[in-house]
JSON list of C-alpha atoms in Angstrom, two decimals:
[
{"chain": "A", "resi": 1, "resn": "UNK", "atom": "CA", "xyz": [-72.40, 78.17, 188.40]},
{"chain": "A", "resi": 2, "resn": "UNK", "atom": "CA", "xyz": [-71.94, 77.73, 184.74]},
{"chain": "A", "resi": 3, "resn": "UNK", "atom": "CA", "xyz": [-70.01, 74.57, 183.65]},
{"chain": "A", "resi": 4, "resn": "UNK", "atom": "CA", "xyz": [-67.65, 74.92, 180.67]},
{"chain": "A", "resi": 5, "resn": "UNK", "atom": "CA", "xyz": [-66.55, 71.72, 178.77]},
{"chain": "A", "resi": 6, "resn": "UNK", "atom": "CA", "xyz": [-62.70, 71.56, 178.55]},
{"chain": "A", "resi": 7, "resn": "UNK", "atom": "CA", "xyz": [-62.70, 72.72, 174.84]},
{"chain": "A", "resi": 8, "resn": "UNK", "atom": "CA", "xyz": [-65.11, 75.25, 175.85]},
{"chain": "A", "resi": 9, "resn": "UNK", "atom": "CA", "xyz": [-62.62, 76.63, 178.24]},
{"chain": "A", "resi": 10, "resn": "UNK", "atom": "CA", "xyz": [-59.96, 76.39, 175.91]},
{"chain": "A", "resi": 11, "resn": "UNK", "atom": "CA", "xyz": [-62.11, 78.26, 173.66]},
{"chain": "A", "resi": 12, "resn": "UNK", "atom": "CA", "xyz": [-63.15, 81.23, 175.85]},
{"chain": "A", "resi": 13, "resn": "UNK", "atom": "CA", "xyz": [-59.77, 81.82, 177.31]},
{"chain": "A", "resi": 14, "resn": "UNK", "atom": "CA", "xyz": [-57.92, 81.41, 173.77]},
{"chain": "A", "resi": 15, "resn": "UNK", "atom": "CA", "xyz": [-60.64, 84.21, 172.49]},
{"chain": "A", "resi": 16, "resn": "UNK", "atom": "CA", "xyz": [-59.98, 86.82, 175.41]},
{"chain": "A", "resi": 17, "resn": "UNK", "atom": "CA", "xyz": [-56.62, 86.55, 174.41]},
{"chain": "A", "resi": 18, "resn": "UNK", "atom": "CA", "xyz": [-56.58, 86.89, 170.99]},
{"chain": "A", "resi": 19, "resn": "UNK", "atom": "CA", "xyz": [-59.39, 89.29, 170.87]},
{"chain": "A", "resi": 20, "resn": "UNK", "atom": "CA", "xyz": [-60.56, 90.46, 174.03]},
{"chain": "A", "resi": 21, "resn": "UNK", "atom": "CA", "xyz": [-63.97, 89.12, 173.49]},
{"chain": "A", "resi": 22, "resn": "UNK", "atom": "CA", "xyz": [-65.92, 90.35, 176.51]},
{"chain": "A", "resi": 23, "resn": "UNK", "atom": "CA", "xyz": [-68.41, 87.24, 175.81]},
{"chain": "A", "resi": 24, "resn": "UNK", "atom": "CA", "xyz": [-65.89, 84.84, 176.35]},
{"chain": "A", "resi": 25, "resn": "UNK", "atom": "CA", "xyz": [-64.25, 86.17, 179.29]},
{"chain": "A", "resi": 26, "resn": "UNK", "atom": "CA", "xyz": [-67.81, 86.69, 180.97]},
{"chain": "A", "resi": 27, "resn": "UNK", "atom": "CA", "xyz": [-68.63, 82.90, 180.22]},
{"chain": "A", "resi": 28, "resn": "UNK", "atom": "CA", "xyz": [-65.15, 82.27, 181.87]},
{"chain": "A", "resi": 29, "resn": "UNK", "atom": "CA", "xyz": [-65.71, 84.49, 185.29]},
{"chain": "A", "resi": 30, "resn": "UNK", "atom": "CA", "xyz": [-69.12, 82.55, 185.65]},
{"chain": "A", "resi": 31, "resn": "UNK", "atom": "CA", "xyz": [-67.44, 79.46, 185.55]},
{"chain": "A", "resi": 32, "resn": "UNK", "atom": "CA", "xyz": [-63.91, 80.16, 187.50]},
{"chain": "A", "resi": 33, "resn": "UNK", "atom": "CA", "xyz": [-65.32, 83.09, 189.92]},
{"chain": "A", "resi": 34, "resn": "UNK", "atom": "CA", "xyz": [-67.15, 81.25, 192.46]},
{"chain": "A", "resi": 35, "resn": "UNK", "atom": "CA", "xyz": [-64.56, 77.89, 191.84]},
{"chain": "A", "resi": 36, "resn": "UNK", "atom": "CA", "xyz": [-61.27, 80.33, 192.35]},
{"chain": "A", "resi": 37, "resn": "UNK", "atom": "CA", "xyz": [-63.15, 81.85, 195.42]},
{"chain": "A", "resi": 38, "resn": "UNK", "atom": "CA", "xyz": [-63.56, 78.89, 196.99]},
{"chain": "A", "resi": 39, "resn": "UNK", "atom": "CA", "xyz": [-60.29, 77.58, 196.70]},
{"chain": "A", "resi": 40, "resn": "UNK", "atom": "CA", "xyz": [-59.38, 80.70, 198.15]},
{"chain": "A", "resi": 41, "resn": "UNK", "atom": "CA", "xyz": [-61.46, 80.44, 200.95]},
{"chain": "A", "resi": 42, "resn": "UNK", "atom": "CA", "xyz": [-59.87, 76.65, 201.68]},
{"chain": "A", "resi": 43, "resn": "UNK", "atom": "CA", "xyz": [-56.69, 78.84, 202.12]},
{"chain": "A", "resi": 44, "resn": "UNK", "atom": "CA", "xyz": [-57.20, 82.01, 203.54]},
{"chain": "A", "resi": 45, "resn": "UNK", "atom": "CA", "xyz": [-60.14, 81.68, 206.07]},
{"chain": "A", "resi": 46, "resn": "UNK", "atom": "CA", "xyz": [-61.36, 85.02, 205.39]},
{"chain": "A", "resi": 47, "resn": "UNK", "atom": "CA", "xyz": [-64.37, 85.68, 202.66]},
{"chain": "A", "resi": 48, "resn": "UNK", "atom": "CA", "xyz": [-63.26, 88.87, 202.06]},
{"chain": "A", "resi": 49, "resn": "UNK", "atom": "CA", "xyz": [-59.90, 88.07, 201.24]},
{"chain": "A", "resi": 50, "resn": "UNK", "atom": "CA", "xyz": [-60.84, 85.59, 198.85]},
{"chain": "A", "resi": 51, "resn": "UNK", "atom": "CA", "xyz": [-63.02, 87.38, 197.33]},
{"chain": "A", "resi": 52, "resn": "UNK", "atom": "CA", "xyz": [-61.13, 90.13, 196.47]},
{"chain": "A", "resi": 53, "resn": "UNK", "atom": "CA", "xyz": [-57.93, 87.26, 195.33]},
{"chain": "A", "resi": 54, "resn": "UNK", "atom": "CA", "xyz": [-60.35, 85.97, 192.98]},
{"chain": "A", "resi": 55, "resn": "UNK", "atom": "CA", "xyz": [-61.33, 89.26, 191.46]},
{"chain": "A", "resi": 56, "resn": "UNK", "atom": "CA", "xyz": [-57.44, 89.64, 191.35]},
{"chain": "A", "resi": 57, "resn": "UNK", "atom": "CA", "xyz": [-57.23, 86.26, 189.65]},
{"chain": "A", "resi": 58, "resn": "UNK", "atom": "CA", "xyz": [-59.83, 86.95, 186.94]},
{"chain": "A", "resi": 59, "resn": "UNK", "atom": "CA", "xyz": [-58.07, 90.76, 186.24]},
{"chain": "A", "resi": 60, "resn": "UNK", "atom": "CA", "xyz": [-55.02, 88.75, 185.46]},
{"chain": "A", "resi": 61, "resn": "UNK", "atom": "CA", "xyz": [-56.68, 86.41, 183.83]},
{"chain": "A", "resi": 62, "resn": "UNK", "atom": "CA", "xyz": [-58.08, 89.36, 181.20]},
{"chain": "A", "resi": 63, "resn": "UNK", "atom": "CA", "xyz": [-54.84, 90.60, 181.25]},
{"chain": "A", "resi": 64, "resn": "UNK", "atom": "CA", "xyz": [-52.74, 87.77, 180.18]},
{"chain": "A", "resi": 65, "resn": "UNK", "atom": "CA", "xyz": [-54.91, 85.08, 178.73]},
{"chain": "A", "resi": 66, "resn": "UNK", "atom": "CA", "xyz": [-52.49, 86.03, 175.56]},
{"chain": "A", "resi": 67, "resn": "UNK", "atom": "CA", "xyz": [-50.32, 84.10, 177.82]},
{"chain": "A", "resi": 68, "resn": "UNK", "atom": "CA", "xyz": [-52.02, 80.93, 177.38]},
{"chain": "A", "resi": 69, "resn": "UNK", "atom": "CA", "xyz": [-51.29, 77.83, 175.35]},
{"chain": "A", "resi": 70, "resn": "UNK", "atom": "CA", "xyz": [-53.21, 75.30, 174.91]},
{"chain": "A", "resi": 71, "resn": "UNK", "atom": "CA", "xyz": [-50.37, 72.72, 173.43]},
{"chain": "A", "resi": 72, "resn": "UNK", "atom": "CA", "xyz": [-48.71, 73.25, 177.30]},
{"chain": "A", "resi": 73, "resn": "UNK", "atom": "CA", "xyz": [-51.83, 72.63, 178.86]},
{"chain": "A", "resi": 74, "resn": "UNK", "atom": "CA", "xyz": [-55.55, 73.21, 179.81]},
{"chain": "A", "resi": 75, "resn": "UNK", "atom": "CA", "xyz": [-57.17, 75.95, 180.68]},
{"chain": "A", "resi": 76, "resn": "UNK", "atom": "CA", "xyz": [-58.43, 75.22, 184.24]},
{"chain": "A", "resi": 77, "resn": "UNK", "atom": "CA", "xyz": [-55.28, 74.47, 184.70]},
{"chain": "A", "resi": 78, "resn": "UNK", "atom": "CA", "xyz": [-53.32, 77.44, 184.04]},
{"chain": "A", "resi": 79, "resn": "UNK", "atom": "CA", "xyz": [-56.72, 79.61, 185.52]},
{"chain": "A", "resi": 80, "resn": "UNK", "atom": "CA", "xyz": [-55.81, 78.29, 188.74]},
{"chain": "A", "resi": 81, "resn": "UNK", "atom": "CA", "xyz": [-51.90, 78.55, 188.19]},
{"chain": "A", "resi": 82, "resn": "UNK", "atom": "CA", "xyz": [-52.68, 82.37, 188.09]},
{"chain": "A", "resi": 83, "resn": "UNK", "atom": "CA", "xyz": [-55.01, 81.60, 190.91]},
{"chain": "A", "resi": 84, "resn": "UNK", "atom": "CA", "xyz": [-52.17, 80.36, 193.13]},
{"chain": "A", "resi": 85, "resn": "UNK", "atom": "CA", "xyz": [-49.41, 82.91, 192.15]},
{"chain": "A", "resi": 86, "resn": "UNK", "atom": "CA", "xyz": [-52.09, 85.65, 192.75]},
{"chain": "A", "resi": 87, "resn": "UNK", "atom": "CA", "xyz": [-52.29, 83.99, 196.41]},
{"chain": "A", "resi": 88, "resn": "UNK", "atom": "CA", "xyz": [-48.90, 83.24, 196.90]},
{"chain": "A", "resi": 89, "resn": "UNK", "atom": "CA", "xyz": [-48.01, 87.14, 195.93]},
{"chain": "A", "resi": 90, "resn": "UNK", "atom": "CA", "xyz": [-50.78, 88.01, 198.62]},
{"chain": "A", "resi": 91, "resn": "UNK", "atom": "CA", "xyz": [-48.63, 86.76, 201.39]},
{"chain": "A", "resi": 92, "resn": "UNK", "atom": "CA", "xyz": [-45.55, 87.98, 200.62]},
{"chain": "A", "resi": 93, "resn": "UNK", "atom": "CA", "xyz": [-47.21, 91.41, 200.37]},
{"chain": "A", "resi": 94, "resn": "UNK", "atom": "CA", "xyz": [-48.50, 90.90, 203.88]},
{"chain": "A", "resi": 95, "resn": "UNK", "atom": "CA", "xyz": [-45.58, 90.19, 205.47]},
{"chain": "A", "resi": 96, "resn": "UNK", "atom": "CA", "xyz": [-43.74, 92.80, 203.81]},
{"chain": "A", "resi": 97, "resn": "UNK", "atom": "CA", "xyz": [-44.35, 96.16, 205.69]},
{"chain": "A", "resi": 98, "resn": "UNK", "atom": "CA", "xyz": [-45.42, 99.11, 204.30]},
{"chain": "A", "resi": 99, "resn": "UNK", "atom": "CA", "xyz": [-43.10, 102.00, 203.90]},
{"chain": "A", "resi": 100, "resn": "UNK", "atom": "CA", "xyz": [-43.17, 104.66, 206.31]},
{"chain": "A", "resi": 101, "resn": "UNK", "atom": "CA", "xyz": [-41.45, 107.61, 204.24]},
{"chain": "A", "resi": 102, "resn": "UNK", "atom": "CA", "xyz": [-41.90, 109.50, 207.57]},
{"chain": "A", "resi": 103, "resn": "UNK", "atom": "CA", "xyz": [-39.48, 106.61, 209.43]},
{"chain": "A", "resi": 104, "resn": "UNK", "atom": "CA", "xyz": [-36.51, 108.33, 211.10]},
{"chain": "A", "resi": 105, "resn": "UNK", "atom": "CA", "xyz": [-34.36, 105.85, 208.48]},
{"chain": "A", "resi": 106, "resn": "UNK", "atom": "CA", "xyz": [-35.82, 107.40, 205.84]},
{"chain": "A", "resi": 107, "resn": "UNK", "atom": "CA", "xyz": [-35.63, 110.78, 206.00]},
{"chain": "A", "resi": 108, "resn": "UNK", "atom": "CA", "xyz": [-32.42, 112.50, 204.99]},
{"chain": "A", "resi": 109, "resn": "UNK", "atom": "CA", "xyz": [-30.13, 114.33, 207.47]},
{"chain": "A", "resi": 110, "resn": "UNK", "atom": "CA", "xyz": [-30.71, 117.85, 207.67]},
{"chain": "A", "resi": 111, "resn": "UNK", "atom": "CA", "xyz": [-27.51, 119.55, 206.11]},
{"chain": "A", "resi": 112, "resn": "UNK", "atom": "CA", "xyz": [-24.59, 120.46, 208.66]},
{"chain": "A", "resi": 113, "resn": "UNK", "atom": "CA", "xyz": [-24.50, 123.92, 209.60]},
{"chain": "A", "resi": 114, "resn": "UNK", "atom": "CA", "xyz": [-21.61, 125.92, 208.26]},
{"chain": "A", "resi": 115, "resn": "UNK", "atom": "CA", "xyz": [-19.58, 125.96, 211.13]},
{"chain": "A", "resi": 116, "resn": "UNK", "atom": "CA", "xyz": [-19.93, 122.10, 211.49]},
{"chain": "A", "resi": 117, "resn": "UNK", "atom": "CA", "xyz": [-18.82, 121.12, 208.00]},
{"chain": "A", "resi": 118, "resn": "UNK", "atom": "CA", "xyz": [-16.15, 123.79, 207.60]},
{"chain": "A", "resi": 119, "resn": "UNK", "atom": "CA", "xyz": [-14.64, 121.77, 211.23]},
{"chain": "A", "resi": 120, "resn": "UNK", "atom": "CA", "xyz": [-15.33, 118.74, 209.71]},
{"chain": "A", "resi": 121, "resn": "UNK", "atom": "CA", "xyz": [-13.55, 119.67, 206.32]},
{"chain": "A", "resi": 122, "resn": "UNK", "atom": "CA", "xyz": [-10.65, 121.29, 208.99]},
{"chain": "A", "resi": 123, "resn": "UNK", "atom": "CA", "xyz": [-10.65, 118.03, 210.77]},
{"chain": "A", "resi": 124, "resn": "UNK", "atom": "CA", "xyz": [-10.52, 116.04, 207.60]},
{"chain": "A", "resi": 125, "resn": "UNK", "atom": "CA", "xyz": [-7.47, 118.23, 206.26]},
{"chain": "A", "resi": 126, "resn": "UNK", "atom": "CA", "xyz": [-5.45, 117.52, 209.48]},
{"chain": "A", "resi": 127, "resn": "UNK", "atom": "CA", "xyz": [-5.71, 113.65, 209.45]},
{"chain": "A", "resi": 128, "resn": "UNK", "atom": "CA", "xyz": [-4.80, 114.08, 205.81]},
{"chain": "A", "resi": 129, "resn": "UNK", "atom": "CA", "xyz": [-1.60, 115.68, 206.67]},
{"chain": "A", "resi": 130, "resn": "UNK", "atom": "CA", "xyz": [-1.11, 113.60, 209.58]},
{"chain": "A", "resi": 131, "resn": "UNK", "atom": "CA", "xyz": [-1.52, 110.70, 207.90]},
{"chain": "A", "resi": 132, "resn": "UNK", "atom": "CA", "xyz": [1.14, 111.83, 204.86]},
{"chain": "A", "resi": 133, "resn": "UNK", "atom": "CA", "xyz": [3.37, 111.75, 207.93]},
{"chain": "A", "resi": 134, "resn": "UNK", "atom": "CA", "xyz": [3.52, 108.19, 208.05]},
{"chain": "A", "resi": 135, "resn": "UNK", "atom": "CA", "xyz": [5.44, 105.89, 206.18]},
{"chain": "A", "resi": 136, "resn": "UNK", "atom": "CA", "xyz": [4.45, 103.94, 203.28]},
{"chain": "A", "resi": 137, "resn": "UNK", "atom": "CA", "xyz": [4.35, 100.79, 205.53]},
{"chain": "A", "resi": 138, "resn": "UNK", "atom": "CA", "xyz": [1.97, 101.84, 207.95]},
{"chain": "A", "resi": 139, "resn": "UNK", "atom": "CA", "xyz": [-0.20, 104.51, 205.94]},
{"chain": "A", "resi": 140, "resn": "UNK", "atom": "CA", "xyz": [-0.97, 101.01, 203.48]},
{"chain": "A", "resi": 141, "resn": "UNK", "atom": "CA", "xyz": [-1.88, 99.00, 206.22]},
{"chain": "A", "resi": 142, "resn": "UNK", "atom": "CA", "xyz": [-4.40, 101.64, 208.15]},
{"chain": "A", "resi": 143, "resn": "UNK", "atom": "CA", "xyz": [-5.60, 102.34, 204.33]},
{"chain": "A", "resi": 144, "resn": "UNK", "atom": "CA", "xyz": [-6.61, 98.40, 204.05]},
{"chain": "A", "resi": 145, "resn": "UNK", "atom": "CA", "xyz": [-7.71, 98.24, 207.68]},
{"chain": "A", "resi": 146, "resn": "UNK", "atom": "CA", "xyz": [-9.60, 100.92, 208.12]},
{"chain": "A", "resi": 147, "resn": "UNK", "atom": "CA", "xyz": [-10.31, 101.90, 204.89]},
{"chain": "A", "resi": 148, "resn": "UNK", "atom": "CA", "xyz": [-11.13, 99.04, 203.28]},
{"chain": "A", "resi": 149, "resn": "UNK", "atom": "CA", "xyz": [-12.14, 96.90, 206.13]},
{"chain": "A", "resi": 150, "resn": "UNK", "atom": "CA", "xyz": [-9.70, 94.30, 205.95]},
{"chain": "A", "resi": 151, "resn": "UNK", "atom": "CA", "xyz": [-8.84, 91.85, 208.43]},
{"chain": "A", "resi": 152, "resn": "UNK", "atom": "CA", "xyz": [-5.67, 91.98, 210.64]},
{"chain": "A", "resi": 153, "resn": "UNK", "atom": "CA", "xyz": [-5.09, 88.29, 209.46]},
{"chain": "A", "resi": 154, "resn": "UNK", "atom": "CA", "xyz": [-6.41, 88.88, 205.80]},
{"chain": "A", "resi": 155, "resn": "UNK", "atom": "CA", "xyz": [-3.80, 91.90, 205.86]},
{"chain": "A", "resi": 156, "resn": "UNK", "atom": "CA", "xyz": [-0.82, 89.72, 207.02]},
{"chain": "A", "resi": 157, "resn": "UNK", "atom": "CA", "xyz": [-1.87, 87.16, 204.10]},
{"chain": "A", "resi": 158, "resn": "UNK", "atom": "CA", "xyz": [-2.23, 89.22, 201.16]},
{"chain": "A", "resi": 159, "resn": "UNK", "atom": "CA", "xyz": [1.41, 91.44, 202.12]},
{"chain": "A", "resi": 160, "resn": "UNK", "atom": "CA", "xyz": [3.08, 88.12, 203.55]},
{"chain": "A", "resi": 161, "resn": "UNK", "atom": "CA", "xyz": [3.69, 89.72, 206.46]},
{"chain": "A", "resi": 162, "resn": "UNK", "atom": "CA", "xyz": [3.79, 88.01, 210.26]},
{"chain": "A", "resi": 163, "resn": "UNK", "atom": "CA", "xyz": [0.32, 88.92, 211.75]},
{"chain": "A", "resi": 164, "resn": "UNK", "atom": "CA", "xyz": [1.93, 90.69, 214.96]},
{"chain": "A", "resi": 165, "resn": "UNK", "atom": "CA", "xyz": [3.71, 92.74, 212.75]},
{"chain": "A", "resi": 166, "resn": "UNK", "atom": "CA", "xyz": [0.98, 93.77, 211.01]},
{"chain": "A", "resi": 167, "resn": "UNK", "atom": "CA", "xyz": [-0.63, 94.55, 214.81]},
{"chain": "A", "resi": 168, "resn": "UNK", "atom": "CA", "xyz": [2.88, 96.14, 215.91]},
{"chain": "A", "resi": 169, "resn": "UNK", "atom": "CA", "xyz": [3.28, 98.57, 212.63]},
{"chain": "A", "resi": 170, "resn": "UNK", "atom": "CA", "xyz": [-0.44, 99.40, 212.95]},
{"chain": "A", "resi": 171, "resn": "UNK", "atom": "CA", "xyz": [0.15, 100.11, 217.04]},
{"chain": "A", "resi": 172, "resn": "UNK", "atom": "CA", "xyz": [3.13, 102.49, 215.71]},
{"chain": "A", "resi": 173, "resn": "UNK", "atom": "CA", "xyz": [1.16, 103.85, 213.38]},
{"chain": "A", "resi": 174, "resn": "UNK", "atom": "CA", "xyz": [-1.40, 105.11, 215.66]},
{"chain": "A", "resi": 175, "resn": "UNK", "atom": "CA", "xyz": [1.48, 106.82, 218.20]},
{"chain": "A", "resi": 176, "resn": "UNK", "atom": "CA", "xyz": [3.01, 108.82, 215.15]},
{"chain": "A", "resi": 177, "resn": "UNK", "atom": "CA", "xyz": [-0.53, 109.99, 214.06]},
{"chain": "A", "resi": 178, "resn": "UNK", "atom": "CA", "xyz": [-1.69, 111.22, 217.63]},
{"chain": "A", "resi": 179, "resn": "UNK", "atom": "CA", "xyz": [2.00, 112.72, 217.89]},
{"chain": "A", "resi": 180, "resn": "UNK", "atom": "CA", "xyz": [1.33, 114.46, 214.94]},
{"chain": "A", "resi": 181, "resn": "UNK", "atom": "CA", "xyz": [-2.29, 115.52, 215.66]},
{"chain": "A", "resi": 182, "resn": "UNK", "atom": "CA", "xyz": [-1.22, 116.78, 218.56]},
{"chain": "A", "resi": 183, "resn": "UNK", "atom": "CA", "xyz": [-2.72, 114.54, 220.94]},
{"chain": "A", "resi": 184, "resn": "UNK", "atom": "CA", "xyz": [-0.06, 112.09, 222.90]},
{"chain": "A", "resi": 185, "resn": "UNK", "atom": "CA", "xyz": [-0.40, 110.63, 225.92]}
]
């Protein structure tokens, strides 16, 4: 291990920044490196794991050093501030799962065959019609029940309407479109 004053540190990490200067960010990885692997270590039990976090760390550390300023604070500091996010990000990529683009959830329906969609389009037409059967009254209130998901109560509030009406016109409402479909009981 290498040890770095605190302006030293300053230094190096306000040079890769600025400049990229390979020097300076070497001079930094001997210092931090074995320090950022050991705090890792202290959390995630696993020398593999922290090794590879700390090479993470130090990447970000190249990468955003321009980040850093020194008037907010030092450089250890914010080293192990990218250190911790680094870690923290880690975890909740572990306990996110991977995507499966072969999951059932995932994979788009295949289309309907012909004769399936031109019976759903038929199907589609004749609730259309049926439902222009209805009146105003009770076409509105299967629209905003059924339609818009809106609840029985919700529906008597916003037409000011007794909620077993509501239930009533939506019960009639029902009879006139199996009448109409063709399918009373």
């Amino acid at each position: 291990m290498t040890d770095l004053s605190v302006e030293e540190m300053t230094l190096c990490l306000s040079r890769v920044g600025r400049t990229r200067d390979r020097a300076a960010y070497e001079r930094l990885f001997r210092h931090f490196g074995p320090r950022i692997r050991s705090y890792m270590m202290k959390r995630a039990s696993d020398a593999a794991l922290a090794e590879e976090l700390m090479q993470e760390t130090m990447m970000m550390v190249w990468r955003k050093a321009e980040l850093f300023d020194p008037q907010r604070g030092n450089a250890s500091a914010w080293i192990f501030t990218v250190a911790r996010n680094v870690r923290v990000d880690s975890i909740r990529k572990a306990r996110r799962p991977e995507f499966d683009a072969e999951d059932p959830a995932f994979v788009p329906d295949a289309p309907a065959a012909p004769d399936e969609s031109f019976e759903q389009e038929q199907s589609a037409k004749r609730m259309r019609d049926a439902l222009s059967t209805l009146p105003e009254e009770q076409a509105e209130l299967l629209r905003l029940s059924f339609f818009e998901d809106v609840s029985h109560s919700l529906i008597a509030d916003r037409l000011g309407l007794p909620l077993g009406t509501v239930k009533s016109r939506i019960r009639a409402a029902f009879s006139r479109l199996r009448a109409a479909l063709g399918e009373e009981k």
